[in-house]
XYZ file of C-alpha atoms in Angstrom:
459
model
C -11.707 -6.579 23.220
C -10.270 -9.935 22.111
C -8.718 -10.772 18.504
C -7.005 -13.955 17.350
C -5.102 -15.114 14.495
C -4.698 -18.871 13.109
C -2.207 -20.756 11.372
C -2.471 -24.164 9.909
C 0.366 -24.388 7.896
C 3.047 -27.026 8.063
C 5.402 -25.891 11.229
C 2.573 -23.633 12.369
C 4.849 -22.638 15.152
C 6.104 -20.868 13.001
C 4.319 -18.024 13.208
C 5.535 -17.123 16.414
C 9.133 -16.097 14.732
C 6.772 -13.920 12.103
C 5.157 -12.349 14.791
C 7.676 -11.396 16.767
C 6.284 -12.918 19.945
C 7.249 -16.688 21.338
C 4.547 -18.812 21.881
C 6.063 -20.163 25.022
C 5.692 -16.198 26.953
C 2.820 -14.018 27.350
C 3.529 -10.604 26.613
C 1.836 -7.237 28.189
C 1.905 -3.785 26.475
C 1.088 -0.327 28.056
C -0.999 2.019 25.898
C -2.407 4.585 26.520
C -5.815 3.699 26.822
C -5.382 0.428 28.502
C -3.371 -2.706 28.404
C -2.359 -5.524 25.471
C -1.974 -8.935 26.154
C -0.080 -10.828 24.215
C -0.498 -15.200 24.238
C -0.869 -18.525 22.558
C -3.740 -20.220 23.261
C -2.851 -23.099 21.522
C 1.175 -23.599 19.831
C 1.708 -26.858 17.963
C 3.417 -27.959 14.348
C -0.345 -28.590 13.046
C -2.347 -25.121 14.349
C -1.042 -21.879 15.972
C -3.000 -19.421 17.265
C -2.240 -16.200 19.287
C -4.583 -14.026 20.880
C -4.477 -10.228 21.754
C -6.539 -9.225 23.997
C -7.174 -5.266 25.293
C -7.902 -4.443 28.438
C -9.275 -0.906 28.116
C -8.877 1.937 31.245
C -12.337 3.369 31.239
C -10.599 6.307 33.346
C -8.211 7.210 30.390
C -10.967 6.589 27.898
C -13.250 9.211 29.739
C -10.457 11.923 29.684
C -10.229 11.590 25.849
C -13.415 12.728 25.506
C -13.761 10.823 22.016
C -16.539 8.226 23.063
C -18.659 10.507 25.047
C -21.234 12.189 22.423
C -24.782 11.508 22.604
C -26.288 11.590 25.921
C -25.102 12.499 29.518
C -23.375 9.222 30.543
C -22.075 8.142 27.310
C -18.665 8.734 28.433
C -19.268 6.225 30.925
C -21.654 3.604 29.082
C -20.191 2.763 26.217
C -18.909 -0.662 23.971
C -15.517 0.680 23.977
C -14.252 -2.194 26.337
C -15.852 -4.844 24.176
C -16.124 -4.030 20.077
C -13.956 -4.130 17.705
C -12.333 -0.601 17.145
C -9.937 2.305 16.065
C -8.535 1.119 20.000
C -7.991 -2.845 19.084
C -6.543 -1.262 15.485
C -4.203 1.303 17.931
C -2.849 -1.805 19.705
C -2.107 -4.010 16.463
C 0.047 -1.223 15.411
C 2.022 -0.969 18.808
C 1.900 -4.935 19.545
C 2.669 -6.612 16.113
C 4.547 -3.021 14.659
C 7.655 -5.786 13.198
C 5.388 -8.102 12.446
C 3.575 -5.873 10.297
C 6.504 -4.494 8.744
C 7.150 -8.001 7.114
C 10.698 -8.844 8.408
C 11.887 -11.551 11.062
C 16.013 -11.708 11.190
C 15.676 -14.818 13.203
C 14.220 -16.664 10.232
C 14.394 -14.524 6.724
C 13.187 -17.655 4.717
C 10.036 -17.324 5.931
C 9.344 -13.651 4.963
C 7.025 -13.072 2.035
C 5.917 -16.629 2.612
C 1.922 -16.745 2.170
C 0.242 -19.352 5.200
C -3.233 -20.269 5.667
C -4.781 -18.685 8.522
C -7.648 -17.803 10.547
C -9.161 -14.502 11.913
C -11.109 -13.758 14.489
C -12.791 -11.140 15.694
C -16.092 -12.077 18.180
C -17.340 -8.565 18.345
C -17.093 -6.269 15.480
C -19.959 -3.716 15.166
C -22.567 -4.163 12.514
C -23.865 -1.224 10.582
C -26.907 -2.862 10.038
C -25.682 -3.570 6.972
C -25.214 -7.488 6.540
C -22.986 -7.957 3.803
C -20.816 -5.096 4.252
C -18.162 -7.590 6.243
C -17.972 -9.578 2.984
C -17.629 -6.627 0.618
C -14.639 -5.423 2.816
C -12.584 -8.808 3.135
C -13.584 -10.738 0.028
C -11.991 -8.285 -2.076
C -8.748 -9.068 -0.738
C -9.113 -12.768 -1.029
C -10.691 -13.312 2.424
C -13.618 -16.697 2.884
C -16.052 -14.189 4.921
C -18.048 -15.825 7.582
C -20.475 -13.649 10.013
C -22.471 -14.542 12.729
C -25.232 -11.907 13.947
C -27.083 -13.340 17.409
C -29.897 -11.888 19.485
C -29.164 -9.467 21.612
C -30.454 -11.250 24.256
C -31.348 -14.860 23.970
C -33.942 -14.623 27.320
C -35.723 -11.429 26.218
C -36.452 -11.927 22.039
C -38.115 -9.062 21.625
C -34.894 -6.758 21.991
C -33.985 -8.724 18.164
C -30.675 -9.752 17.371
C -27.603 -8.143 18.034
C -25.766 -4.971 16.872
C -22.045 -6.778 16.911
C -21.111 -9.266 14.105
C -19.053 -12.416 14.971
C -16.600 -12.297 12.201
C -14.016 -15.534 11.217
C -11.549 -14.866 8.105
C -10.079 -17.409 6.175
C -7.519 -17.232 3.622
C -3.623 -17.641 2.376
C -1.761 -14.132 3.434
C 1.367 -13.733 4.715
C 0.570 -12.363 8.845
C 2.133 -8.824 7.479
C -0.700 -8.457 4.815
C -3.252 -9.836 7.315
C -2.953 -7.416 9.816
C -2.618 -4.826 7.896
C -5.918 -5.009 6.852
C -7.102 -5.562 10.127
C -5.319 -2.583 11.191
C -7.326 -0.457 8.305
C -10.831 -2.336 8.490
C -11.467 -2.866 11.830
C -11.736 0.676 12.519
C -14.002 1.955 9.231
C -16.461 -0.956 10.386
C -16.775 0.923 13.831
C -16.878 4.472 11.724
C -14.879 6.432 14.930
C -11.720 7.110 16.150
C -10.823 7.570 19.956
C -8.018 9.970 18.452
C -7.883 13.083 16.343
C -7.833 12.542 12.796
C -5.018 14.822 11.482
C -3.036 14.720 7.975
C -1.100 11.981 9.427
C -4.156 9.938 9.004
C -3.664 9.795 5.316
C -0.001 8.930 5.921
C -0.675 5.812 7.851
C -3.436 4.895 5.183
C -1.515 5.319 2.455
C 1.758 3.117 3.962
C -0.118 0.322 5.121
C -2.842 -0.007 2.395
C -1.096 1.568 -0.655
C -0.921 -1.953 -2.087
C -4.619 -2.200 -2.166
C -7.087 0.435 -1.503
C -7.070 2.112 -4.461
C -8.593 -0.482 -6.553
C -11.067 -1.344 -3.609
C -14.147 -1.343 -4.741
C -15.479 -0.036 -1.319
C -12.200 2.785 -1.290
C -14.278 5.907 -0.903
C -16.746 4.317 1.978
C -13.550 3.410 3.898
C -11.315 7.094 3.126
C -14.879 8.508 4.249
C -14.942 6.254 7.660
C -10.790 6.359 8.340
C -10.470 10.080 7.700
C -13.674 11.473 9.672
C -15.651 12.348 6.550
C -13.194 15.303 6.156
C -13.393 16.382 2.370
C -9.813 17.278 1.943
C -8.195 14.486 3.846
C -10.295 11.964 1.402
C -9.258 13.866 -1.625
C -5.317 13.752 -0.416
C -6.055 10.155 0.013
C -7.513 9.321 -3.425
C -5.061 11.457 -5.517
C -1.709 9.628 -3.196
C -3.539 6.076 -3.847
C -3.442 6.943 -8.015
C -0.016 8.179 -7.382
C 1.937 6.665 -4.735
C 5.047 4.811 -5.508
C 3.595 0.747 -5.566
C 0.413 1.909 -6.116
C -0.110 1.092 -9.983
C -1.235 -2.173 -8.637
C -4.139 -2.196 -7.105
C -4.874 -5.520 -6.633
C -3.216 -7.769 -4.178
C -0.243 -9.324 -5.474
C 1.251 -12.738 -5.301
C 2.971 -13.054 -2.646
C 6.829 -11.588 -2.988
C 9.924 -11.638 -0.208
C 9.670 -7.810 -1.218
C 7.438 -5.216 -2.298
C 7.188 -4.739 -6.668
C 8.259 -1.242 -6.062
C 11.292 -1.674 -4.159
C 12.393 -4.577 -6.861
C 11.126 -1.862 -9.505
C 13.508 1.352 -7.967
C 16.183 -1.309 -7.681
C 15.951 -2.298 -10.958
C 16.074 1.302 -12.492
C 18.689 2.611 -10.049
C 20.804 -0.034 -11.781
C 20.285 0.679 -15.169
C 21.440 4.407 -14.807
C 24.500 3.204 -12.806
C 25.535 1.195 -15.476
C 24.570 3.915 -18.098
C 26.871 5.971 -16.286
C 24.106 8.873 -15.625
C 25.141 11.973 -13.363
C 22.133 14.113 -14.325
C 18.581 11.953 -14.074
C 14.684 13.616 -14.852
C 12.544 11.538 -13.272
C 9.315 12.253 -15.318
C 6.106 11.137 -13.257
C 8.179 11.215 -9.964
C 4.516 11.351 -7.729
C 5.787 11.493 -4.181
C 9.263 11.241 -4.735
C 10.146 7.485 -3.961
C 12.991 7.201 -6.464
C 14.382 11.081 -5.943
C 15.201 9.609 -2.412
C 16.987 6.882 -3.969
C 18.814 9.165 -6.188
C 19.541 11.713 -3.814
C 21.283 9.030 -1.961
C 24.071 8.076 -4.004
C 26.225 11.375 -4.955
C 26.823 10.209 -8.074
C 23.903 11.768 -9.219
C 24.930 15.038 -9.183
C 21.801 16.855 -10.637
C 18.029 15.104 -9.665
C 15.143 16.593 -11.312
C 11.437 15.661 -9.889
C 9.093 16.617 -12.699
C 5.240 15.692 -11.953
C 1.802 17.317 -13.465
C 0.159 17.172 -10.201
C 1.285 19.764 -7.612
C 0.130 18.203 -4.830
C 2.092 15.114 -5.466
C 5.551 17.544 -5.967
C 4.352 19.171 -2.770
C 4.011 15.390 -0.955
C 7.762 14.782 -1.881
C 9.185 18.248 -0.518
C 7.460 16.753 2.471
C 8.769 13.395 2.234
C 12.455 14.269 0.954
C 12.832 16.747 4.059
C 13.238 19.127 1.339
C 13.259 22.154 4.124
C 15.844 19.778 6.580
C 17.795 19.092 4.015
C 21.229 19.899 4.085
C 22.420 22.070 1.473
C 25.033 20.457 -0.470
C 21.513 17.444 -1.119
C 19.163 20.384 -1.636
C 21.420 21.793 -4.841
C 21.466 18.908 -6.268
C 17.745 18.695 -6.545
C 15.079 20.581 -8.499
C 11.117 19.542 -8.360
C 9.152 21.253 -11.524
C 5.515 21.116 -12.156
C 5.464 19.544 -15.928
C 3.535 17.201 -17.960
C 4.607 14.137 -20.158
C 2.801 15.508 -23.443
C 3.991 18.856 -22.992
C 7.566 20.321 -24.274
C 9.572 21.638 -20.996
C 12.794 22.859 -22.504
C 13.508 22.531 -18.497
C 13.616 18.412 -19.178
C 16.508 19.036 -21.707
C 20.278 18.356 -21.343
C 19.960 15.383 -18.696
C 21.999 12.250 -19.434
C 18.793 10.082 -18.319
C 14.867 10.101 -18.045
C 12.833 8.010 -16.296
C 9.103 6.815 -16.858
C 8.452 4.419 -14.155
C 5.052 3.281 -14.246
C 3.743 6.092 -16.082
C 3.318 5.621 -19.935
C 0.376 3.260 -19.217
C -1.443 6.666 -17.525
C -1.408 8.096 -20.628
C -4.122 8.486 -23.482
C -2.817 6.188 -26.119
C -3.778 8.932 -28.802
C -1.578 10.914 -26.622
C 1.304 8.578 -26.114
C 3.155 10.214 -29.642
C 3.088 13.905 -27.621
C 4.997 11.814 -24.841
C 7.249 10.217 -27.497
C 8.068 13.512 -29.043
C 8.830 14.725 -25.147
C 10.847 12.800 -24.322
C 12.526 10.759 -27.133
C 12.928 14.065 -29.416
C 12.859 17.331 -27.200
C 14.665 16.320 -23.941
C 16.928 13.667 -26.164
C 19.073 12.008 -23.171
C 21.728 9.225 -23.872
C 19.422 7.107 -21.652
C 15.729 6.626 -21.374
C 14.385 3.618 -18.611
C 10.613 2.684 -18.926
C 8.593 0.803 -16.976
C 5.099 -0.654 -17.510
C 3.234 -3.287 -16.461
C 3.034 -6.386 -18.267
C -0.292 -7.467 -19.321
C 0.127 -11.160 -19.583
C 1.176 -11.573 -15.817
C -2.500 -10.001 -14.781
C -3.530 -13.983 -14.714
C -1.636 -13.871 -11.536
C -3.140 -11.726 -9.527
C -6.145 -13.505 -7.526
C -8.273 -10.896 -7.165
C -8.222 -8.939 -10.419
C -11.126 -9.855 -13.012
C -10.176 -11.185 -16.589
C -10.426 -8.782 -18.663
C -9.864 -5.805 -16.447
C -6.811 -3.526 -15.626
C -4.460 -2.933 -12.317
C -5.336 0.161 -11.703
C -8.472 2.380 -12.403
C -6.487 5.112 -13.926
C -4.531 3.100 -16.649
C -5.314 3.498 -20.555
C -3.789 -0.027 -21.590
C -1.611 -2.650 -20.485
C 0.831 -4.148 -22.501
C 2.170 -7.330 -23.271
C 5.727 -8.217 -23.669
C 5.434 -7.927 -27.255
C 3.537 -4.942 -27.921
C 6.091 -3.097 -25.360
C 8.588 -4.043 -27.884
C 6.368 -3.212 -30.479
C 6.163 0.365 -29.157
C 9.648 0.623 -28.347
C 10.880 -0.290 -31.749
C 8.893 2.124 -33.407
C 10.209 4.785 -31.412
C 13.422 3.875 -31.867
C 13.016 3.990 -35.944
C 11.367 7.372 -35.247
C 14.036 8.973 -32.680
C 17.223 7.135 -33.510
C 17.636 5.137 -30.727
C 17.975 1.016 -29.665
C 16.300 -0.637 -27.378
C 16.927 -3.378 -24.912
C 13.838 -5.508 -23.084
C 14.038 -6.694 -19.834
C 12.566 -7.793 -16.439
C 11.185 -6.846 -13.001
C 10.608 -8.998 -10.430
C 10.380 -12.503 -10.739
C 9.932 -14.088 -14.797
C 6.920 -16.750 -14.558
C 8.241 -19.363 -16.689
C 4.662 -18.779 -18.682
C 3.258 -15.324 -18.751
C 7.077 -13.188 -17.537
C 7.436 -10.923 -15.441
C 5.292 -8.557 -13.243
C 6.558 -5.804 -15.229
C 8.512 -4.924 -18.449
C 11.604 -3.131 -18.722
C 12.582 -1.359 -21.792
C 16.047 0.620 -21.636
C 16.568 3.241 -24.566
C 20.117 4.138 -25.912
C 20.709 6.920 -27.915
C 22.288 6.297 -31.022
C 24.362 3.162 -30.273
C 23.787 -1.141 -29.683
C 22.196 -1.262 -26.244
């Protein structure tokens, strides 16, 4: 089983510091269904290329019993050795783990940094489906090219080959590449050598978050990754519409860190310097920002407030919520509550905070929100953030003319943010103040608005 992955960029060495692996030392992992090899075939300043390559133990493949369905020696006469699979996907995970994680400490200035490279992959298994490769990759911005041969060039009557020879081209930082290597390569082969548990839709969701909800092929590949189980898809599709950094679902220009992180960052600040102790955050999905909150006892009373229940149960899971030490745990409550809907349980908090959610909402619906928030709950400090519209020309794979995410009503531009904000202000008595998160494009701003509300005084 044999990968490899190009770069042609200026100092194409460089991708050994990325990767975690010198070019000058090949590398050997122990998994437990074989052995990963780790080398550079070739290491100059114009093209760098390292190869993994998977020896598999047939012995340990046998005991797992996961290849060994349809006839008496399938255990034993298999592709498992050869095609691309859940195993080669297993060992890109243990092998390139930092790599994927998107830091390098030995050179920080090259995180985030977007390279032309090459993938590939000379045996992936073809579902006799010829363009399915394309409809995959191209999505994310990959040139697709696949090579199908005859089975057997001496005998032409067996006709051509079930296994693809697959090459990727495109600009991706190595973290984004193999990650979706590490989520592709195995719904192209359709099984996994392992059981498929809940964690499944863990791993999913972290290393495709980003991207799979507004795939158009999402539901063929929850089906494939999560073993066509009904309930592990549905988890999937509901934590892809709600997941912190999901709202969008394309793949973004390239950033040193993830929009979300910048976004909590952002937020975080803006109730430090409103001086909040008590903070609702309205729309909290799994919980991202309550762990932020939780973290700095300043905030002495966190409120998680989300209409879906399995999202409030995902962050008692993720928060630790029955590990968590008491004097954290009273400082938290987690209410099942809509947006539109009074909750006089939303009341008497110094802040609320809409990150990412007032685009979600029916804009005939958006004055039930306003009347929420703005005149039942009333805080000293309300933080909003929404996308902004105009940036949209920036994302390389998103259609003119289309939206982020599948579940939003609107997008705004800077000005009709404002727009909205001002009127609520003349309706509510408050002031507004717009601002930015993430980097400002000198043209179309920045990735998302920011829109701080102050009761009653200049903001």
């Amino acid at each position: 089983m044999f990968l490899t992955l190009t770069s042609t960029a200026e100092s194409a060495s460089d991708l050994g510091f990325l990767l975690h692996k010198h070019p000058d030392r090949a590398q050997t992992f122990d998994l437990s269904v074989g052995t990963a090899h780790v080398f550079y075939p070739e290491a100059s300043d114009e093209r760098c290329t390292v190869a993994l390559l998977l020896e598999i133990d047939s012995v340990e493949l046998v005991r797992g019993g996961r290849f060994g369905d349809g006839f008496a020696l399938g255990a034993y006469v298999n592709d498992r050795p050869y095609a691309a699979s859940s195993l080669l996907s297993v060992a890109l995970g243990r092998v390139f783990r930092s790599a994927m994680a998107g830091t390098c400490a030995a050179r920080p200035d090259l995180v985030g940094v977007a390279l032309p490279l090459e993938v590939h992959v000379p045996a992936v298994p073809d579902d006799g489906d010829p363009g399915l490769v394309a409809r995959l990759f191209e999505p994310l911005g990959w040139t697709v090219d696949v090579g199908v041969g005859p089975l057997d060039p001496q005998v032409p009557s067996f006709g051509d080959s079930p296994y693809a020879d697959v090459r990727l081209t495109g600009t991706f930082t190595p973290a984004d590449a193999l990650r979706h290597l590490y989520v592709l390569l195995p719904a192209l082969d359709g099984g996994k050598h392992y059981w498929v548990g809940p964690d499944e839709v863990d791993k999913l969701v972290r290393s495709a978050g980003e991207w799979l909800g507004g795939h158009p092929e999402r539901d063929w590949i929850l089906r494939r990754s999560l073993a066509h189980r009904r309930e592990y898809v549905a988890d999937a599709v509901e934590r892809l519409g709600v997941v912190e950094g999901a709202a969008e679902q394309v793949v973004a220009p390239t950033a040193a860190r993830p929009l979300s992180e910048v976004r909590r960052e952002v937020v975080l600040a803006e109730l430090r310097t409103a001086r909040a102790s008590s903070v609702v955050d309205l729309g909290c999905g799994e919980g991202a920002l309550l762990r932020d909150l939780l973290a700095d006892p300043a905030f002495t009373r966190v409120v998680g407030a989300d209409v879906s229940h399995r999202a409030l149960r995902r962050a008692a899971e993720r928060l630790g919520l029955d590990r968590m030490p008491d004097s954290v745990r009273a400082r938290l409550t987690l209410l099942q509550s809509s947006v539109t809907y009074r909750d006089a349980r939303l009341a008497g908090a110094d802040a609320v905070v809409l990150m990412e959610v007032v685009e979600h909402v029916d804009a005939d619906r958006l004055p039930s929100l306003e009347r929420t928030v703005f005149g039942d709950a009333r805080p000293r400090t309300v933080v909003v953030t929404t996308p902004n519209e105009e940036f949209n020309v920036r994302y390389p794979t998103l259609q003119a003319g289309t939206m982020r995410h599948t579940d939003h009503r609107f997008e705004w531009t800077r000005a009709q943010g404002e727009q909205w904000a001002a009127r609520v202000c003349e309706t509510y008595g408050y002031t507004f103040r717009a601002g930015a998160v993430g980097d400002v494009d000198p043209e179309v701003g920045p990735p998302t608005q920011l829109l701080v509300f102050t009761l009653g005084a200049a903001a």
